[in-house]
């Protein structure tokens, strides 16, 4: 079907009721703002430059002004102009030409040449690396990861959250590079194209045995996420485009506990038991005491619904990633679809039923592990 050929979470950034589809219906929006809940649909999301970030537009969708203990925003990191191909970027060409020459002439020289790249990263065709990996790369302390896509240093960049504020980012489109001060970098990679085909590329990851520093870059795509503890130096970069959903919260510290940087992806998280419920549940953060919130990924097949008509002390920020259905909030029932954002205040009655022909998946902030007193 049509949706099968679209990238994961495509609907989030291309919703049915996107602003461009509403031009013939002036003044219409499904958005609502009430005392104990809000629905913020794509035609109401207002983007402006994010303070501290470069080349990034942000839409703050939930902030303490609404009564929340967190902020939730979408960040659109901008890179290449629409339609530009990665090969258009002048920066790639000298490197590509160099590699192409090396491959055809002398594979050993190519491998040696890799060591000269200051970022310790290069990329080339998967088959080629398979061929040389066993024989040569091991002995050079070179590790490699297989990915789809490639990235260099980006031209849009994140700022840091205020002090004592923790951050969670989830990639819904494109990819970014996450770097921290200790020199460990994780690549959240975007696709690049040769013609219209995604190109299979490999990142080489170098281990600098002289300084004993892990320079490794981990490749992470859409569906990847990162948790950054409070006061943790880091930067996110992007040189194509990327859309992130970001949660930030002033960390509610507990004596003797600290949180740690986490980089992973939804698919790596195990399905958890949901007694009395039929939806599928994954948690993106550890459930241990140091973490004062968690992010749930919940999947419903069409026709499935929450059994518990929940009323609880926790608050929620929700992004619908896939599918459509009806959300009950207080005494109102709302048709919702991918791209919609929901704020749920403590104790708002909440219930969801999935409709349509495809599964619903949503991402949910939930404050946990702290005494409400
Ligand atoms: O964990 C939760 O509170 C979750 N089941 N709530 C929700 O989906 N509205
Ligand atoms: Mn809930």
PDB file of C-alpha atoms in Angstrom, residues 53-207:
ATOM      1  CA  UNK A  53      20.339  26.950  18.294  1.00  0.00           C
ATOM      2  CA  UNK A  54      21.638  27.791  14.828  1.00  0.00           C
ATOM      3  CA  UNK A  55      19.689  27.207  11.617  1.00  0.00           C
ATOM      4  CA  UNK A  56      16.925  25.560  13.585  1.00  0.00           C
ATOM      5  CA  UNK A  57      13.237  26.362  13.782  1.00  0.00           C
ATOM      6  CA  UNK A  58      11.359  25.291  16.861  1.00  0.00           C
ATOM      7  CA  UNK A  59       7.745  25.086  17.970  1.00  0.00           C
ATOM      8  CA  UNK A  60       7.248  24.982  21.728  1.00  0.00           C
ATOM      9  CA  UNK A  61       4.096  22.891  22.072  1.00  0.00           C
ATOM     10  CA  UNK A  62       3.963  22.350  25.832  1.00  0.00           C
ATOM     11  CA  UNK A  63       5.611  24.638  28.386  1.00  0.00           C
ATOM     12  CA  UNK A  64       5.136  25.374  32.113  1.00  0.00           C
ATOM     13  CA  UNK A  65       2.811  28.207  31.047  1.00  0.00           C
ATOM     14  CA  UNK A  66       0.257  25.445  30.448  1.00  0.00           C
ATOM     15  CA  UNK A  67       0.878  23.902  33.873  1.00  0.00           C
ATOM     16  CA  UNK A  68       3.455  21.266  32.914  1.00  0.00           C
ATOM     17  CA  UNK A  69       6.712  20.406  34.676  1.00  0.00           C
ATOM     18  CA  UNK A  70       8.440  20.009  31.297  1.00  0.00           C
ATOM     19  CA  UNK A  71       8.750  21.591  27.890  1.00  0.00           C
ATOM     20  CA  UNK A  72       8.029  19.683  24.705  1.00  0.00           C
ATOM     21  CA  UNK A  73       9.022  21.111  21.359  1.00  0.00           C
ATOM     22  CA  UNK A  74       9.650  20.154  17.777  1.00  0.00           C
ATOM     23  CA  UNK A  75      13.012  21.245  16.387  1.00  0.00           C
ATOM     24  CA  UNK A  76      13.480  21.429  12.630  1.00  0.00           C
ATOM     25  CA  UNK A  77      17.168  21.479  11.905  1.00  0.00           C
ATOM     26  CA  UNK A  78      17.763  22.875   8.464  1.00  0.00           C
ATOM     27  CA  UNK A  79      20.447  21.835   6.103  1.00  0.00           C
ATOM     28  CA  UNK A  80      20.679  21.418   2.386  1.00  0.00           C
ATOM     29  CA  UNK A  81      18.069  23.273   0.353  1.00  0.00           C
ATOM     30  CA  UNK A  82      15.131  21.146  -0.792  1.00  0.00           C
ATOM     31  CA  UNK A  83      16.051  18.813  -3.602  1.00  0.00           C
ATOM     32  CA  UNK A  84      19.780  19.182  -3.175  1.00  0.00           C
ATOM     33  CA  UNK A  85      21.732  15.966  -3.449  1.00  0.00           C
ATOM     34  CA  UNK A  86      24.539  15.127  -1.127  1.00  0.00           C
ATOM     35  CA  UNK A  87      26.942  15.084  -4.035  1.00  0.00           C
ATOM     36  CA  UNK A  88      26.149  18.758  -4.580  1.00  0.00           C
ATOM     37  CA  UNK A  89      28.030  19.618  -1.486  1.00  0.00           C
ATOM     38  CA  UNK A  90      31.466  20.803  -2.449  1.00  0.00           C
ATOM     39  CA  UNK A  91      32.881  19.430   0.766  1.00  0.00           C
ATOM     40  CA  UNK A  92      32.247  15.848  -0.232  1.00  0.00           C
ATOM     41  CA  UNK A  93      33.788  15.879  -3.623  1.00  0.00           C
ATOM     42  CA  UNK A  94      37.496  16.039  -2.799  1.00  0.00           C
ATOM     43  CA  UNK A  95      37.052  13.212  -0.320  1.00  0.00           C
ATOM     44  CA  UNK A  96      35.026  11.083  -2.672  1.00  0.00           C
ATOM     45  CA  UNK A  97      37.456  11.559  -5.498  1.00  0.00           C
ATOM     46  CA  UNK A  98      40.340  10.672  -3.252  1.00  0.00           C
ATOM     47  CA  UNK A  99      38.656   7.511  -2.100  1.00  0.00           C
ATOM     48  CA  UNK A 100      37.611   6.520  -5.569  1.00  0.00           C
ATOM     49  CA  UNK A 101      41.165   6.848  -6.760  1.00  0.00           C
ATOM     50  CA  UNK A 102      42.520   4.865  -3.834  1.00  0.00           C
ATOM     51  CA  UNK A 103      40.079   2.059  -4.294  1.00  0.00           C
ATOM     52  CA  UNK A 104      40.917   1.540  -7.888  1.00  0.00           C
ATOM     53  CA  UNK A 105      44.648   1.890  -7.379  1.00  0.00           C
ATOM     54  CA  UNK A 106      45.713   0.602  -4.061  1.00  0.00           C
ATOM     55  CA  UNK A 107      43.476  -0.636  -1.276  1.00  0.00           C
ATOM     56  CA  UNK A 108      46.198  -0.544   1.328  1.00  0.00           C
ATOM     57  CA  UNK A 109      46.949   3.082   0.668  1.00  0.00           C
ATOM     58  CA  UNK A 110      43.272   3.816   1.037  1.00  0.00           C
ATOM     59  CA  UNK A 111      43.170   2.222   4.436  1.00  0.00           C
ATOM     60  CA  UNK A 112      46.227   4.146   5.555  1.00  0.00           C
ATOM     61  CA  UNK A 113      44.699   7.329   4.269  1.00  0.00           C
ATOM     62  CA  UNK A 114      41.708   6.885   6.517  1.00  0.00           C
ATOM     63  CA  UNK A 115      43.868   7.485   9.531  1.00  0.00           C
ATOM     64  CA  UNK A 116      44.578  11.003   8.374  1.00  0.00           C
ATOM     65  CA  UNK A 117      41.029  12.219   8.582  1.00  0.00           C
ATOM     66  CA  UNK A 118      40.866  14.366  11.692  1.00  0.00           C
ATOM     67  CA  UNK A 119      37.387  13.343  12.665  1.00  0.00           C
ATOM     68  CA  UNK A 120      38.325   9.727  12.411  1.00  0.00           C
ATOM     69  CA  UNK A 121      35.395   9.056  10.164  1.00  0.00           C
ATOM     70  CA  UNK A 122      35.077   8.044   6.620  1.00  0.00           C
ATOM     71  CA  UNK A 123      32.594   6.119   4.616  1.00  0.00           C
ATOM     72  CA  UNK A 124      32.516   3.876   1.695  1.00  0.00           C
ATOM     73  CA  UNK A 125      30.637   1.145   0.012  1.00  0.00           C
ATOM     74  CA  UNK A 126      29.593  -1.791   2.144  1.00  0.00           C
ATOM     75  CA  UNK A 127      30.860  -4.510  -0.139  1.00  0.00           C
ATOM     76  CA  UNK A 128      34.247  -2.914  -0.351  1.00  0.00           C
ATOM     77  CA  UNK A 129      34.591  -2.787   3.406  1.00  0.00           C
ATOM     78  CA  UNK A 130      33.482  -6.370   3.814  1.00  0.00           C
ATOM     79  CA  UNK A 131      36.246  -7.321   1.509  1.00  0.00           C
ATOM     80  CA  UNK A 132      38.975  -5.471   3.356  1.00  0.00           C
ATOM     81  CA  UNK A 133      37.682  -5.653   6.903  1.00  0.00           C
ATOM     82  CA  UNK A 134      39.011  -9.004   8.013  1.00  0.00           C
ATOM     83  CA  UNK A 135      42.359  -8.681   6.384  1.00  0.00           C
ATOM     84  CA  UNK A 136      43.342  -5.132   7.211  1.00  0.00           C
ATOM     85  CA  UNK A 137      41.082  -3.073   9.365  1.00  0.00           C
ATOM     86  CA  UNK A 138      41.352  -5.142  12.511  1.00  0.00           C
ATOM     87  CA  UNK A 139      45.062  -4.729  12.682  1.00  0.00           C
ATOM     88  CA  UNK A 140      44.700  -0.971  12.488  1.00  0.00           C
ATOM     89  CA  UNK A 141      42.382  -0.867  15.483  1.00  0.00           C
ATOM     90  CA  UNK A 142      39.636   0.270  13.203  1.00  0.00           C
ATOM     91  CA  UNK A 143      36.108  -0.701  13.978  1.00  0.00           C
ATOM     92  CA  UNK A 144      33.282  -0.167  11.630  1.00  0.00           C
ATOM     93  CA  UNK A 145      29.576   0.128  11.706  1.00  0.00           C
ATOM     94  CA  UNK A 146      27.226  -0.548   8.856  1.00  0.00           C
ATOM     95  CA  UNK A 147      24.701   2.149   8.283  1.00  0.00           C
ATOM     96  CA  UNK A 148      22.518   3.543   5.575  1.00  0.00           C
ATOM     97  CA  UNK A 149      23.672   7.038   4.852  1.00  0.00           C
ATOM     98  CA  UNK A 150      26.498   9.286   5.705  1.00  0.00           C
ATOM     99  CA  UNK A 151      27.068  12.563   7.402  1.00  0.00           C
ATOM    100  CA  UNK A 152      29.740  15.151   7.873  1.00  0.00           C
ATOM    101  CA  UNK A 153      29.824  18.064  10.287  1.00  0.00           C
ATOM    102  CA  UNK A 154      26.537  19.853  10.023  1.00  0.00           C
ATOM    103  CA  UNK A 155      25.569  23.412   9.420  1.00  0.00           C
ATOM    104  CA  UNK A 156      22.793  23.521  11.967  1.00  0.00           C
ATOM    105  CA  UNK A 157      23.533  23.062  15.624  1.00  0.00           C
ATOM    106  CA  UNK A 158      21.780  22.803  18.971  1.00  0.00           C
ATOM    107  CA  UNK A 159      22.226  25.026  21.982  1.00  0.00           C
ATOM    108  CA  UNK A 160      22.416  23.734  25.529  1.00  0.00           C
ATOM    109  CA  UNK A 161      19.420  23.647  27.849  1.00  0.00           C
ATOM    110  CA  UNK A 162      19.527  25.907  30.934  1.00  0.00           C
ATOM    111  CA  UNK A 163      21.549  24.646  33.917  1.00  0.00           C
ATOM    112  CA  UNK A 164      20.130  21.707  35.887  1.00  0.00           C
ATOM    113  CA  UNK A 165      17.819  20.855  32.985  1.00  0.00           C
ATOM    114  CA  UNK A 166      17.847  17.376  31.480  1.00  0.00           C
ATOM    115  CA  UNK A 167      17.028  16.775  27.820  1.00  0.00           C
ATOM    116  CA  UNK A 168      15.537  13.953  25.781  1.00  0.00           C
ATOM    117  CA  UNK A 169      15.596  14.011  21.987  1.00  0.00           C
ATOM    118  CA  UNK A 170      13.916  11.621  19.537  1.00  0.00           C
ATOM    119  CA  UNK A 171      14.538  11.718  15.781  1.00  0.00           C
ATOM    120  CA  UNK A 172      11.303  11.689  13.742  1.00  0.00           C
ATOM    121  CA  UNK A 173      12.848  12.666  10.415  1.00  0.00           C
ATOM    122  CA  UNK A 174      16.372  12.910   9.020  1.00  0.00           C
ATOM    123  CA  UNK A 175      19.242  12.464  11.439  1.00  0.00           C
ATOM    124  CA  UNK A 176      21.696  14.355  13.570  1.00  0.00           C
ATOM    125  CA  UNK A 177      25.141  13.885  15.027  1.00  0.00           C
ATOM    126  CA  UNK A 178      25.384  13.935  18.771  1.00  0.00           C
ATOM    127  CA  UNK A 179      28.792  14.847  20.185  1.00  0.00           C
ATOM    128  CA  UNK A 180      29.828  15.206  23.776  1.00  0.00           C
ATOM    129  CA  UNK A 181      32.914  16.836  25.260  1.00  0.00           C
ATOM    130  CA  UNK A 182      34.778  13.665  26.065  1.00  0.00           C
ATOM    131  CA  UNK A 183      35.210  13.040  22.373  1.00  0.00           C
ATOM    132  CA  UNK A 184      32.694  10.250  22.121  1.00  0.00           C
ATOM    133  CA  UNK A 185      30.320  10.936  19.296  1.00  0.00           C
ATOM    134  CA  UNK A 186      27.210   9.212  18.165  1.00  0.00           C
ATOM    135  CA  UNK A 187      26.031   9.686  14.636  1.00  0.00           C
ATOM    136  CA  UNK A 188      22.330   9.987  14.059  1.00  0.00           C
ATOM    137  CA  UNK A 189      22.610   9.594  10.362  1.00  0.00           C
ATOM    138  CA  UNK A 190      20.590  10.986   7.517  1.00  0.00           C
ATOM    139  CA  UNK A 191      20.180   9.261   4.206  1.00  0.00           C
ATOM    140  CA  UNK A 192      22.096  10.452   1.243  1.00  0.00           C
ATOM    141  CA  UNK A 193      21.263   9.692  -2.327  1.00  0.00           C
ATOM    142  CA  UNK A 194      22.841   8.646  -5.513  1.00  0.00           C
ATOM    143  CA  UNK A 195      20.206   9.571  -8.046  1.00  0.00           C
ATOM    144  CA  UNK A 196      17.037   8.736  -6.156  1.00  0.00           C
ATOM    145  CA  UNK A 197      18.358   5.639  -4.450  1.00  0.00           C
ATOM    146  CA  UNK A 198      19.499   5.702  -0.864  1.00  0.00           C
ATOM    147  CA  UNK A 199      23.169   4.851  -0.977  1.00  0.00           C
ATOM    148  CA  UNK A 200      24.515   2.165   1.296  1.00  0.00           C
ATOM    149  CA  UNK A 201      27.450   3.652   3.066  1.00  0.00           C
ATOM    150  CA  UNK A 202      29.654   2.535   5.881  1.00  0.00           C
ATOM    151  CA  UNK A 203      31.122   4.571   8.648  1.00  0.00           C
ATOM    152  CA  UNK A 204      34.533   3.680   9.866  1.00  0.00           C
ATOM    153  CA  UNK A 205      35.054   4.183  13.531  1.00  0.00           C
ATOM    154  CA  UNK A 206      38.536   4.811  14.743  1.00  0.00           C
ATOM    155  CA  UNK A 207      39.966   4.011  18.096  1.00  0.00           C
TER     156      UNK A 207
END
